[in-house]
Amino acid sequence: MMTTEVLEKTQYAFPGLLNGKVGIVFGVAHKTSIAWAIAQRLSAAGMKLIFTYQGDRLKENVEELANTIEGSMILPCDVTKDEEVAAVFEAIEKQYGQLDTLIHSVAFAKKEDLAGAFIDTSRDGFMLAHEISAFSLTTLAKAAAPLMEKSGGGSILTLTYLGGERVVKNYNVMGVAKAALDMSVRYLASDLGPKNIRVNAISAGPIKTLAARGISGFSSILNYMEEHTPMQRNVTANEVAGMALALVAPELSSGVTAEVIHVDAGFHAVGF
Ligand code: NAD
Ligand code: IMJ
């Protein structure tokens, strides 16, 4: 069996690594969600988890997944609604009185803005993509910080994509929003560093999730990666989750903040 197959079949859990820690996960929509792979790994390492879902449409899905994780809690949260964000952190304060980890795995742009030319992006579409995909990290970090201070520090982690550093066909306004997200990671790391709260991002290679399914030609992107990444393959949500575990656990990454780590089989380094 190839090494990667062994890795994929084994959930390296490091039992006990995150015992006594509490984390909140934004961005589970489906079993393929990157946030779900991360949540499973954090839970296996002993972390207590709170899941949020965006709107009633996703409630059942997220409930079904969260039910497989003992002691987890689920709350509604559309990141554009201040009152829902406030209610989430009040509930955590009441239930746990502490927070150690926040996973931000949220992005959205209008479908029509993810095709054709970037120059045609509407004001509305630009604002929406930036509000949900970039500003929400700052909103959530601000709300989480007081609870993380009570834990003596914490780790905030977001998901980004190479399209925020380089031009990627059709990524368009999402790329501009990811550039804002990446820079928000650095400014937030600077603001929260004195409180021992670390802020990092994982830049994942293409993975077939709901957020990828809507994209025309996604399968040909995956095929292209097999030929052009240094490792000649794609990455999995499980591989992203492994890096997430490392960035969350102070034992493994206490000196790492303001960082964007690529889990993309090396594609970010390829020029020609
Ligand atoms: P996904 O569709 O499973 O996750 C996207 C999540 O965003 C969903 O859970 C959705 O409910 C949530 N969301 C959208 N609008 C929201 C709002 N207003 N309030 C709260 N939540 C909202 O897809 P995914 O691929 O797991 O995406 C997660 C993150 O990973 C995104 O930031 C995405 O940009 C990033 N990413 C994905 C890939 C990929 O190829 N799939 C690659 C690199 C980075
Ligand atoms: C998305 C669009 C165009 C090219 C793309 C992607 N490539 C990759 C993605 C090459 C890897 C997936 N990605 C990294 C995302 O961040 C996707 C975000 C997204 C997806 C949708 C689809 C459905 C919809 N709105 C969306 N908003 C954001 O209506």
Short mmCIF file of C-alpha atoms and ligand atoms in Angstrom, two decimals:
data_model
loop_
_atom_site.label_atom_id
_atom_site.label_comp_id
_atom_site.label_asym_id
_atom_site.label_seq_id
_atom_site.Cartn_x
_atom_site.Cartn_y
_atom_site.Cartn_z
CA MET A 1 0.00 0.00 0.00
CA MET A 2 1.26 3.49 -0.84
CA THR A 3 2.09 5.79 2.06
CA THR A 4 -0.69 8.22 1.14
CA GLU A 5 -3.27 5.42 1.28
CA VAL A 6 -2.09 4.46 4.75
CA LEU A 7 -2.34 8.10 5.80
CA GLU A 8 -5.87 8.35 4.40
CA LYS A 9 -7.06 5.20 6.17
CA THR A 10 -5.62 6.18 9.54
CA GLN A 11 -7.02 8.97 11.67
CA TYR A 12 -3.88 9.92 13.56
CA ALA A 13 -5.62 11.19 16.64
CA PHE A 14 -2.95 11.86 19.27
CA PRO A 15 -5.48 10.97 21.98
CA GLY A 16 -5.41 13.40 24.88
CA LEU A 17 -3.48 16.12 23.04
CA LEU A 18 -6.45 18.49 23.28
CA ASN A 19 -8.09 17.16 26.46
CA GLY A 20 -9.87 19.89 28.44
CA LYS A 21 -9.91 22.23 25.46
CA VAL A 22 -12.99 23.75 23.82
CA GLY A 23 -13.31 24.66 20.14
CA ILE A 24 -15.93 26.18 17.86
CA VAL A 25 -16.22 25.22 14.21
CA PHE A 26 -17.84 27.48 11.59
CA GLY A 27 -18.39 26.02 8.13
CA VAL A 28 -19.73 22.49 8.37
CA ALA A 29 -22.42 22.02 5.71
CA HIS A 30 -21.92 18.45 4.53
CA LYS A 31 -19.78 15.40 5.28
CA THR A 32 -17.35 16.57 2.56
CA SER A 33 -16.79 19.97 4.25
CA ILE A 34 -13.16 20.69 5.12
CA ALA A 35 -14.47 21.92 8.50
CA TRP A 36 -15.95 18.48 9.16
CA ALA A 37 -12.63 16.71 8.57
CA ILE A 38 -10.97 19.20 10.93
CA ALA A 39 -13.69 18.77 13.58
CA GLN A 40 -13.33 14.98 13.57
CA ARG A 41 -9.58 15.25 14.07
CA LEU A 42 -9.87 17.80 16.89
CA SER A 43 -12.52 15.69 18.60
CA ALA A 44 -10.37 12.55 18.33
CA ALA A 45 -7.61 14.47 20.12
CA GLY A 46 -9.99 15.20 23.00
CA MET A 47 -11.39 18.66 22.21
CA LYS A 48 -15.01 19.52 23.09
CA LEU A 49 -16.71 21.05 20.06
CA ILE A 50 -19.44 23.53 19.26
CA PHE A 51 -20.78 23.49 15.69
CA THR A 52 -22.62 26.32 13.99
CA TYR A 53 -24.80 26.12 10.90
CA GLN A 54 -25.91 28.80 8.49
CA GLY A 55 -29.70 28.86 8.25
CA ASP A 56 -32.38 26.22 8.82
CA ARG A 57 -31.64 24.59 5.45
CA LEU A 58 -28.41 23.15 6.86
CA LYS A 59 -29.59 22.41 10.41
CA GLU A 60 -30.51 18.76 9.83
CA ASN A 61 -27.27 17.99 8.00
CA VAL A 62 -25.08 19.51 10.69
CA GLU A 63 -27.16 17.97 13.49
CA GLU A 64 -26.72 14.52 11.97
CA LEU A 65 -22.94 14.97 11.75
CA ALA A 66 -22.58 16.60 15.18
CA ASN A 67 -24.58 13.76 16.77
CA THR A 68 -21.70 11.41 15.92
CA ILE A 69 -19.43 13.52 18.14
CA GLU A 70 -20.01 12.97 21.82
CA GLY A 71 -20.79 16.00 23.95
CA SER A 72 -20.94 18.41 21.01
CA MET A 73 -23.29 21.37 20.86
CA ILE A 74 -24.92 22.95 17.81
CA LEU A 75 -26.02 26.55 17.31
CA PRO A 76 -27.32 28.63 14.39
CA CYS A 77 -24.96 31.30 13.05
CA ASP A 78 -25.08 33.28 9.85
CA VAL A 79 -21.84 35.28 10.09
CA THR A 80 -23.54 38.35 8.61
CA LYS A 81 -25.99 38.52 11.54
CA ASP A 82 -24.47 40.27 14.58
CA GLU A 83 -27.17 39.01 16.94
CA GLU A 84 -26.53 35.37 15.96
CA VAL A 85 -22.77 35.82 16.42
CA ALA A 86 -23.32 37.39 19.87
CA ALA A 87 -25.72 34.60 20.90
CA VAL A 88 -23.16 31.91 19.97
CA PHE A 89 -20.45 33.34 22.20
CA GLU A 90 -22.89 33.99 25.06
CA ALA A 91 -23.89 30.32 24.89
CA ILE A 92 -20.23 29.22 25.05
CA GLU A 93 -19.56 31.55 27.97
CA LYS A 94 -22.51 30.05 29.82
CA GLN A 95 -21.77 26.41 29.00
CA TYR A 96 -17.95 26.33 29.19
CA GLY A 97 -16.69 29.74 30.38
CA GLN A 98 -13.66 29.31 28.10
CA LEU A 99 -12.64 28.90 24.44
CA ASP A 100 -9.35 27.61 23.04
CA THR A 101 -9.91 27.22 19.31
CA LEU A 102 -11.92 28.82 16.53
CA ILE A 103 -12.09 27.25 13.07
CA HIS A 104 -13.30 29.63 10.33
CA SER A 105 -14.11 27.65 7.19
CA VAL A 106 -16.61 29.98 5.57
CA ALA A 107 -16.74 31.52 2.11
CA PHE A 108 -19.40 32.71 -0.29
CA ALA A 109 -19.71 34.67 -3.51
CA LYS A 110 -22.57 34.94 -5.98
CA LYS A 111 -22.38 32.19 -8.54
CA GLU A 112 -22.38 34.70 -11.42
CA ASP A 113 -19.25 36.31 -9.94
CA LEU A 114 -17.32 33.01 -10.15
CA ALA A 115 -17.38 32.87 -13.93
CA GLY A 116 -16.41 35.22 -16.75
CA ALA A 117 -14.31 38.31 -16.10
CA PHE A 118 -13.47 39.81 -12.68
CA ILE A 119 -13.99 43.28 -14.17
CA ASP A 120 -17.74 42.59 -14.39
CA THR A 121 -18.15 42.07 -10.61
CA SER A 122 -21.05 44.14 -9.25
CA ARG A 123 -20.72 46.35 -6.16
CA ASP A 124 -23.21 44.09 -4.38
CA GLY A 125 -21.34 40.93 -5.32
CA PHE A 126 -18.02 42.42 -4.24
CA MET A 127 -19.39 43.51 -0.86
CA LEU A 128 -21.17 40.20 -0.22
CA ALA A 129 -18.09 38.09 -0.98
CA HIS A 130 -15.91 40.29 1.24
CA GLU A 131 -18.39 40.41 4.11
CA ILE A 132 -18.90 36.65 4.30
CA SER A 133 -15.48 35.42 3.22
CA ALA A 134 -13.12 37.99 4.78
CA PHE A 135 -14.73 40.36 7.31
CA SER A 136 -16.38 37.48 9.17
CA LEU A 137 -12.96 36.37 10.45
CA THR A 138 -12.51 39.74 12.19
CA THR A 139 -16.08 39.66 13.56
CA LEU A 140 -15.56 36.18 15.01
CA ALA A 141 -12.04 36.87 16.30
CA LYS A 142 -13.30 39.93 18.18
CA ALA A 143 -16.13 37.97 19.78
CA ALA A 144 -13.89 35.00 20.63
CA ALA A 145 -10.92 36.89 22.10
CA PRO A 146 -12.36 37.58 25.60
CA LEU A 147 -13.22 33.87 26.02
CA MET A 148 -9.78 32.83 24.76
CA GLU A 149 -8.14 35.22 27.20
CA LYS A 150 -9.88 33.27 29.97
CA SER A 151 -8.13 30.14 28.65
CA GLY A 152 -4.77 31.93 28.78
CA GLY A 153 -4.65 32.10 24.99
CA GLY A 154 -5.97 30.32 21.94
CA SER A 155 -5.70 29.51 18.28
CA ILE A 156 -7.77 30.89 15.40
CA LEU A 157 -7.54 29.12 12.06
CA THR A 158 -9.05 30.00 8.69
CA LEU A 159 -9.07 28.36 5.26
CA THR A 160 -7.75 30.21 2.26
CA TYR A 161 -6.82 29.52 -1.36
CA LEU A 162 -3.98 30.31 -3.77
CA GLY A 163 -6.42 32.40 -5.81
CA GLY A 164 -5.85 35.14 -3.21
CA GLU A 165 -2.14 35.30 -4.11
CA ARG A 166 -2.25 34.64 -7.85
CA VAL A 167 -4.80 34.89 -10.64
CA VAL A 168 -6.82 31.67 -10.94
CA LYS A 169 -9.40 31.41 -13.73
CA ASN A 170 -12.98 32.10 -12.54
CA TYR A 171 -11.96 32.60 -8.87
CA ASN A 172 -12.36 36.34 -9.47
CA VAL A 173 -13.92 38.23 -6.53
CA MET A 174 -13.25 35.27 -4.21
CA GLY A 175 -9.54 35.77 -4.94
CA VAL A 176 -9.74 39.42 -3.93
CA ALA A 177 -11.65 38.42 -0.78
CA LYS A 178 -9.03 35.75 0.05
CA ALA A 179 -6.28 38.38 -0.30
CA ALA A 180 -8.19 40.45 2.28
CA LEU A 181 -8.60 37.35 4.45
CA ASP A 182 -4.87 36.51 4.30
CA MET A 183 -3.96 40.03 5.31
CA SER A 184 -6.61 39.99 8.06
CA VAL A 185 -4.81 36.92 9.47
CA ARG A 186 -1.62 38.99 9.84
CA TYR A 187 -3.29 42.06 11.38
CA LEU A 188 -5.35 39.93 13.75
CA ALA A 189 -2.23 37.98 14.75
CA SER A 190 -0.60 41.29 15.58
CA ASP A 191 -3.60 42.53 17.61
CA LEU A 192 -4.08 39.29 19.52
CA GLY A 193 -0.48 38.12 19.91
CA PRO A 194 -0.04 39.87 23.28
CA LYS A 195 -2.99 37.80 24.57
CA ASN A 196 -1.30 34.58 23.43
CA ILE A 197 -3.96 34.11 20.74
CA ARG A 198 -2.44 32.83 17.50
CA VAL A 199 -4.06 33.42 14.09
CA ASN A 200 -3.12 31.32 11.06
CA ALA A 201 -4.47 30.11 7.73
CA ILE A 202 -4.22 26.91 5.76
CA SER A 203 -4.17 27.38 2.01
CA ALA A 204 -5.68 24.16 0.72
CA GLY A 205 -5.38 22.72 -2.77
CA PRO A 206 -8.63 22.00 -4.68
CA ILE A 207 -10.92 19.53 -2.85
CA LYS A 208 -14.34 18.38 -4.08
CA THR A 209 -16.73 19.91 -1.53
CA LEU A 210 -20.08 21.71 -1.90
CA ALA A 211 -18.15 24.95 -2.48
CA ALA A 212 -16.33 23.27 -5.36
CA ARG A 213 -19.22 21.34 -6.83
CA GLY A 214 -20.89 24.42 -8.28
CA ILE A 215 -17.77 25.30 -10.27
CA SER A 216 -17.81 24.29 -13.92
CA GLY A 217 -14.72 22.34 -14.95
CA PHE A 218 -13.69 21.46 -11.37
CA SER A 219 -12.82 17.89 -12.38
CA SER A 220 -10.41 19.18 -15.01
CA ILE A 221 -8.77 21.35 -12.31
CA LEU A 222 -8.23 18.20 -10.21
CA ASN A 223 -6.75 16.43 -13.25
CA TYR A 224 -4.44 19.40 -13.95
CA MET A 225 -3.12 19.20 -10.37
CA GLU A 226 -2.23 15.52 -10.82
CA GLU A 227 0.08 16.54 -13.63
CA HIS A 228 1.47 19.79 -12.26
CA THR A 229 1.92 19.59 -8.47
CA PRO A 230 5.36 18.51 -7.21
CA MET A 231 3.69 15.50 -5.59
CA GLN A 232 1.69 14.71 -8.75
CA ARG A 233 -1.55 14.33 -6.87
CA ASN A 234 -4.35 16.17 -5.13
CA VAL A 235 -4.73 16.68 -1.39
CA THR A 236 -7.56 15.46 0.84
CA ALA A 237 -9.59 17.18 3.56
CA ASN A 238 -7.91 14.74 5.99
CA GLU A 239 -4.51 16.12 5.11
CA VAL A 240 -5.78 19.63 5.77
CA ALA A 241 -7.14 18.36 9.10
CA GLY A 242 -3.72 17.04 10.10
CA MET A 243 -2.17 20.47 9.60
CA ALA A 244 -5.12 22.03 11.43
CA LEU A 245 -4.50 19.79 14.44
CA ALA A 246 -0.87 20.89 14.51
CA LEU A 247 -1.77 24.59 14.27
CA VAL A 248 -4.38 24.28 17.01
CA ALA A 249 -2.26 22.38 19.54
CA PRO A 250 0.09 24.73 21.42
CA GLU A 251 2.35 21.72 22.09
CA LEU A 252 2.99 21.54 18.34
CA SER A 253 2.86 25.17 17.20
CA SER A 254 3.09 27.63 20.13
CA GLY A 255 5.51 29.85 18.16
CA VAL A 256 3.50 29.93 14.94
CA THR A 257 1.23 32.88 14.17
CA ALA A 258 0.41 35.18 11.22
CA GLU A 259 1.28 32.23 8.98
CA VAL A 260 -0.34 30.88 5.80
CA ILE A 261 0.63 27.24 5.37
CA HIS A 262 -0.03 25.62 1.99
CA VAL A 263 -1.45 22.11 2.10
CA ASP A 264 -1.51 21.79 -1.67
CA ALA A 265 1.00 19.07 -2.64
CA GLY A 266 3.47 21.90 -3.35
CA PHE A 267 1.56 23.62 -6.14
CA HIS A 268 2.14 27.15 -4.72
CA ALA A 269 5.84 26.82 -5.54
CA VAL A 270 5.40 25.91 -9.19
CA GLY A 271 6.13 28.53 -11.83
CA PHE A 272 6.63 26.77 -15.10
P1 NAD B 1 -18.26 23.91 2.13
O1 NAD B 1 -19.31 24.34 1.17
O2 NAD B 1 -18.40 22.61 2.76
O3 NAD B 1 -18.05 25.03 3.24
C1 NAD B 1 -18.35 26.38 3.07
C2 NAD B 1 -19.12 26.81 4.30
O4 NAD B 1 -19.37 28.22 4.31
C3 NAD B 1 -20.49 26.12 4.41
O5 NAD B 1 -20.55 25.40 5.62
C4 NAD B 1 -21.47 27.27 4.44
O6 NAD B 1 -22.60 27.04 5.24
C5 NAD B 1 -20.58 28.37 5.01
N1 NAD B 1 -21.16 29.70 4.82
C6 NAD B 1 -21.40 30.37 3.66
N2 NAD B 1 -22.01 31.55 3.92
C7 NAD B 1 -22.14 31.64 5.27
C8 NAD B 1 -22.68 32.61 6.16
N3 NAD B 1 -23.26 33.74 5.71
N4 NAD B 1 -22.65 32.36 7.51
C9 NAD B 1 -22.09 31.22 7.98
N5 NAD B 1 -21.56 30.27 7.19
C10 NAD B 1 -21.58 30.47 5.86
O7 NAD B 1 -16.89 23.99 1.27
P2 NAD B 1 -15.36 23.89 1.73
O8 NAD B 1 -14.62 23.63 0.46
O9 NAD B 1 -15.21 22.99 2.88
O10 NAD B 1 -15.03 25.40 2.14
C11 NAD B 1 -14.52 25.78 3.39
C12 NAD B 1 -13.43 26.81 3.26
O11 NAD B 1 -12.32 26.22 2.59
C13 NAD B 1 -13.79 28.06 2.45
O12 NAD B 1 -13.24 29.20 3.07
C14 NAD B 1 -13.12 27.81 1.13
O13 NAD B 1 -12.81 29.02 0.47
C15 NAD B 1 -11.86 27.11 1.61
N6 NAD B 1 -11.12 26.38 0.57
C16 NAD B 1 -11.75 25.41 -0.15
C17 NAD B 1 -11.03 24.73 -1.14
C18 NAD B 1 -11.69 23.68 -1.99
O14 NAD B 1 -11.14 23.38 -3.06
N7 NAD B 1 -12.77 23.07 -1.56
C19 NAD B 1 -9.67 25.04 -1.34
C20 NAD B 1 -9.06 26.04 -0.56
C21 NAD B 1 -9.81 26.70 0.40
C1 IMJ B 2 -14.13 28.37 -6.89
C2 IMJ B 2 -14.42 29.14 -8.02
C3 IMJ B 2 -13.59 29.16 -9.12
C4 IMJ B 2 -12.41 28.43 -9.14
C5 IMJ B 2 -12.13 27.66 -8.01
C6 IMJ B 2 -12.99 27.62 -6.89
N1 IMJ B 2 -11.07 26.83 -7.71
C7 IMJ B 2 -11.22 26.30 -6.48
C8 IMJ B 2 -12.41 26.76 -5.92
C9 IMJ B 2 -9.97 26.58 -8.65
C10 IMJ B 2 -10.25 25.39 -5.83
C11 IMJ B 2 -12.99 26.39 -4.56
N2 IMJ B 2 -12.62 27.40 -3.56
C12 IMJ B 2 -11.23 27.48 -3.21
C13 IMJ B 2 -13.52 28.26 -2.94
O1 IMJ B 2 -13.09 29.04 -2.11
C14 IMJ B 2 -14.94 28.29 -3.30
C15 IMJ B 2 -15.76 29.25 -2.83
C16 IMJ B 2 -17.13 29.44 -3.26
C17 IMJ B 2 -17.84 28.53 -4.01
C18 IMJ B 2 -19.16 28.80 -4.38
C19 IMJ B 2 -19.98 27.86 -5.25
C20 IMJ B 2 -21.45 28.07 -5.10
C21 IMJ B 2 -21.87 29.51 -4.93
N3 IMJ B 2 -21.00 30.36 -4.33
C22 IMJ B 2 -19.72 30.03 -3.96
N4 IMJ B 2 -19.02 30.91 -3.24
C23 IMJ B 2 -17.75 30.62 -2.87
O2 IMJ B 2 -23.00 29.87 -5.26
#
